[in-house]
Amino acid sequence: MKSNATILGPISESSIELPFYNCRVPAGFPSPALDHMDQPLSLDVLMHVDAPHTYLVLASGDSMTGVGIYDDDVMVVSRKLDAKPGHIIIAFLNNEHCVKRLAKRGEQFVLESENPLYRPRFIMEGDEFDVWGVVTGNLRRFVHG
């Protein structure tokens, strides 16, 4: 299994607040009501950062595009949450990190991609397997550099 996650490191709490506009912006035509600034909002609150239990991971590859995780996205990961079937997790499997959906088929755990081009990976006896955290959010940059 090719690694598709790079650990960037833990994040700390921030006191920076950004303006939050309490209106939905249509993806089609502009709205004339974009001047409804409500209150400042911290990215910590928005992304549920619970330092020091939260860290960032850089995604690589296309195995999770079905859930909106693309190459070079930055995933927000909680080590505080217990991983359950259905969660998207950062796993350490046989000396490689990966991001996959945790599933259970019968009594066996499975790591599933969210791209039909990739087959599920059953966790077998003898595999070195550990859950490093649950993905709670995803940050995508549209301008790089």
XYZ file of C-alpha atoms in Angstrom:
145
model
C 0.000 0.000 0.000
C 1.507 3.301 -1.086
C 1.578 5.980 1.575
C -0.861 8.787 0.913
C -0.470 10.868 4.061
C 2.395 12.976 5.362
C 2.306 14.051 9.001
C 2.874 17.828 9.175
C 2.795 18.071 12.955
C 0.672 19.193 15.879
C -1.082 22.533 15.875
C -1.543 24.882 18.770
C -4.399 27.100 19.758
C -4.542 30.511 18.141
C -6.063 33.761 19.285
C -6.472 34.994 15.720
C -10.060 35.653 14.743
C -11.201 36.282 11.194
C -14.307 38.173 10.047
C -17.246 35.839 9.585
C -20.040 36.775 7.194
C -23.284 35.197 8.319
C -24.763 34.594 4.893
C -24.416 31.901 2.293
C -22.582 32.879 -0.857
C -24.135 31.326 -3.936
C -21.751 29.442 -6.166
C -23.719 30.633 -9.187
C -24.644 34.315 -9.183
C -23.394 36.935 -6.706
C -25.685 38.064 -3.926
C -26.159 41.773 -3.184
C -26.302 40.953 0.556
C -22.623 40.211 1.211
C -22.282 42.941 3.838
C -23.763 40.907 6.701
C -20.691 40.529 8.864
C -21.895 38.852 12.020
C -19.032 38.228 14.415
C -15.387 37.203 14.348
C -14.779 33.473 14.075
C -11.646 31.590 15.035
C -10.403 28.824 12.766
C -9.891 26.853 15.994
C -13.638 26.905 16.568
C -14.515 26.308 12.919
C -12.188 23.312 12.571
C -12.736 22.006 16.133
C -9.077 22.348 17.083
C -8.492 20.819 20.490
C -4.778 21.441 21.040
C -2.600 19.541 21.716
C -4.754 16.620 20.515
C -5.058 17.968 16.962
C -2.489 17.812 14.199
C -2.269 18.395 10.449
C -1.614 15.824 7.736
C -0.894 16.478 4.059
C -2.796 14.202 1.682
C -1.234 12.850 -1.483
C -2.824 10.856 -4.251
C -6.400 10.311 -5.350
C -7.652 7.430 -3.193
C -10.005 9.635 -1.118
C -11.468 11.956 -3.773
C -14.931 10.462 -3.267
C -15.159 12.269 0.095
C -13.509 15.469 -1.121
C -9.930 14.830 -0.006
C -7.588 15.664 -2.867
C -3.839 15.672 -3.477
C -2.119 18.380 -1.356
C -5.154 18.962 0.886
C -4.354 19.547 4.543
C -6.415 17.312 6.819
C -7.248 18.238 10.414
C -6.834 15.143 12.583
C -7.930 14.490 16.169
C -6.082 12.049 18.389
C -8.726 12.580 21.071
C -11.538 10.775 19.226
C -11.841 7.001 19.244
C -11.871 5.635 15.704
C -15.079 3.841 14.795
C -16.201 2.115 11.608
C -17.300 4.801 9.180
C -14.673 7.320 10.323
C -11.953 8.522 7.994
C -8.691 7.830 9.777
C -4.955 8.272 9.549
C -3.566 4.765 9.871
C -0.079 3.399 10.249
C 0.018 0.114 8.378
C 3.210 -1.875 7.964
C 5.506 1.155 8.297
C 3.448 3.493 6.079
C 0.899 6.194 6.853
C -2.335 6.305 4.910
C -5.715 7.988 5.003
C -8.666 5.615 4.564
C -12.188 4.975 5.786
C -12.265 2.456 8.614
C -14.822 -0.298 8.061
C -15.645 -3.609 9.665
C -16.828 -6.665 7.774
C -17.871 -9.327 10.207
C -15.085 -9.378 12.787
C -12.416 -8.077 10.415
C -11.351 -4.441 10.064
C -10.900 -3.041 6.577
C -9.328 0.141 5.224
C -11.395 1.447 2.317
C -10.511 4.021 -0.286
C -13.111 6.468 -1.542
C -12.180 5.896 -5.164
C -13.409 2.814 -7.052
C -9.971 2.406 -8.657
C -8.589 1.136 -5.323
C -9.471 -2.121 -3.602
C -10.178 -2.410 0.136
C -7.269 -3.451 2.345
C -8.192 -6.019 4.998
C -6.183 -5.843 8.224
C -4.626 -9.278 8.498
C -3.064 -11.106 11.418
C 0.597 -10.142 11.487
C 0.010 -6.647 10.060
C 1.503 -3.797 12.030
C -1.536 -1.529 12.376
C -2.286 1.516 14.478
C -4.791 4.361 14.229
C -3.069 7.742 14.511
C -6.258 9.801 14.548
C -9.653 10.616 13.087
C -9.901 13.134 10.242
C -12.289 15.877 11.393
C -11.814 18.404 8.620
C -10.062 19.269 5.422
C -8.411 22.459 4.196
C -7.943 23.026 0.479
C -5.843 25.815 -0.987
C -6.748 27.164 -4.405
C -3.742 29.448 -4.743
C -0.327 27.951 -4.039
C 2.827 29.898 -3.476
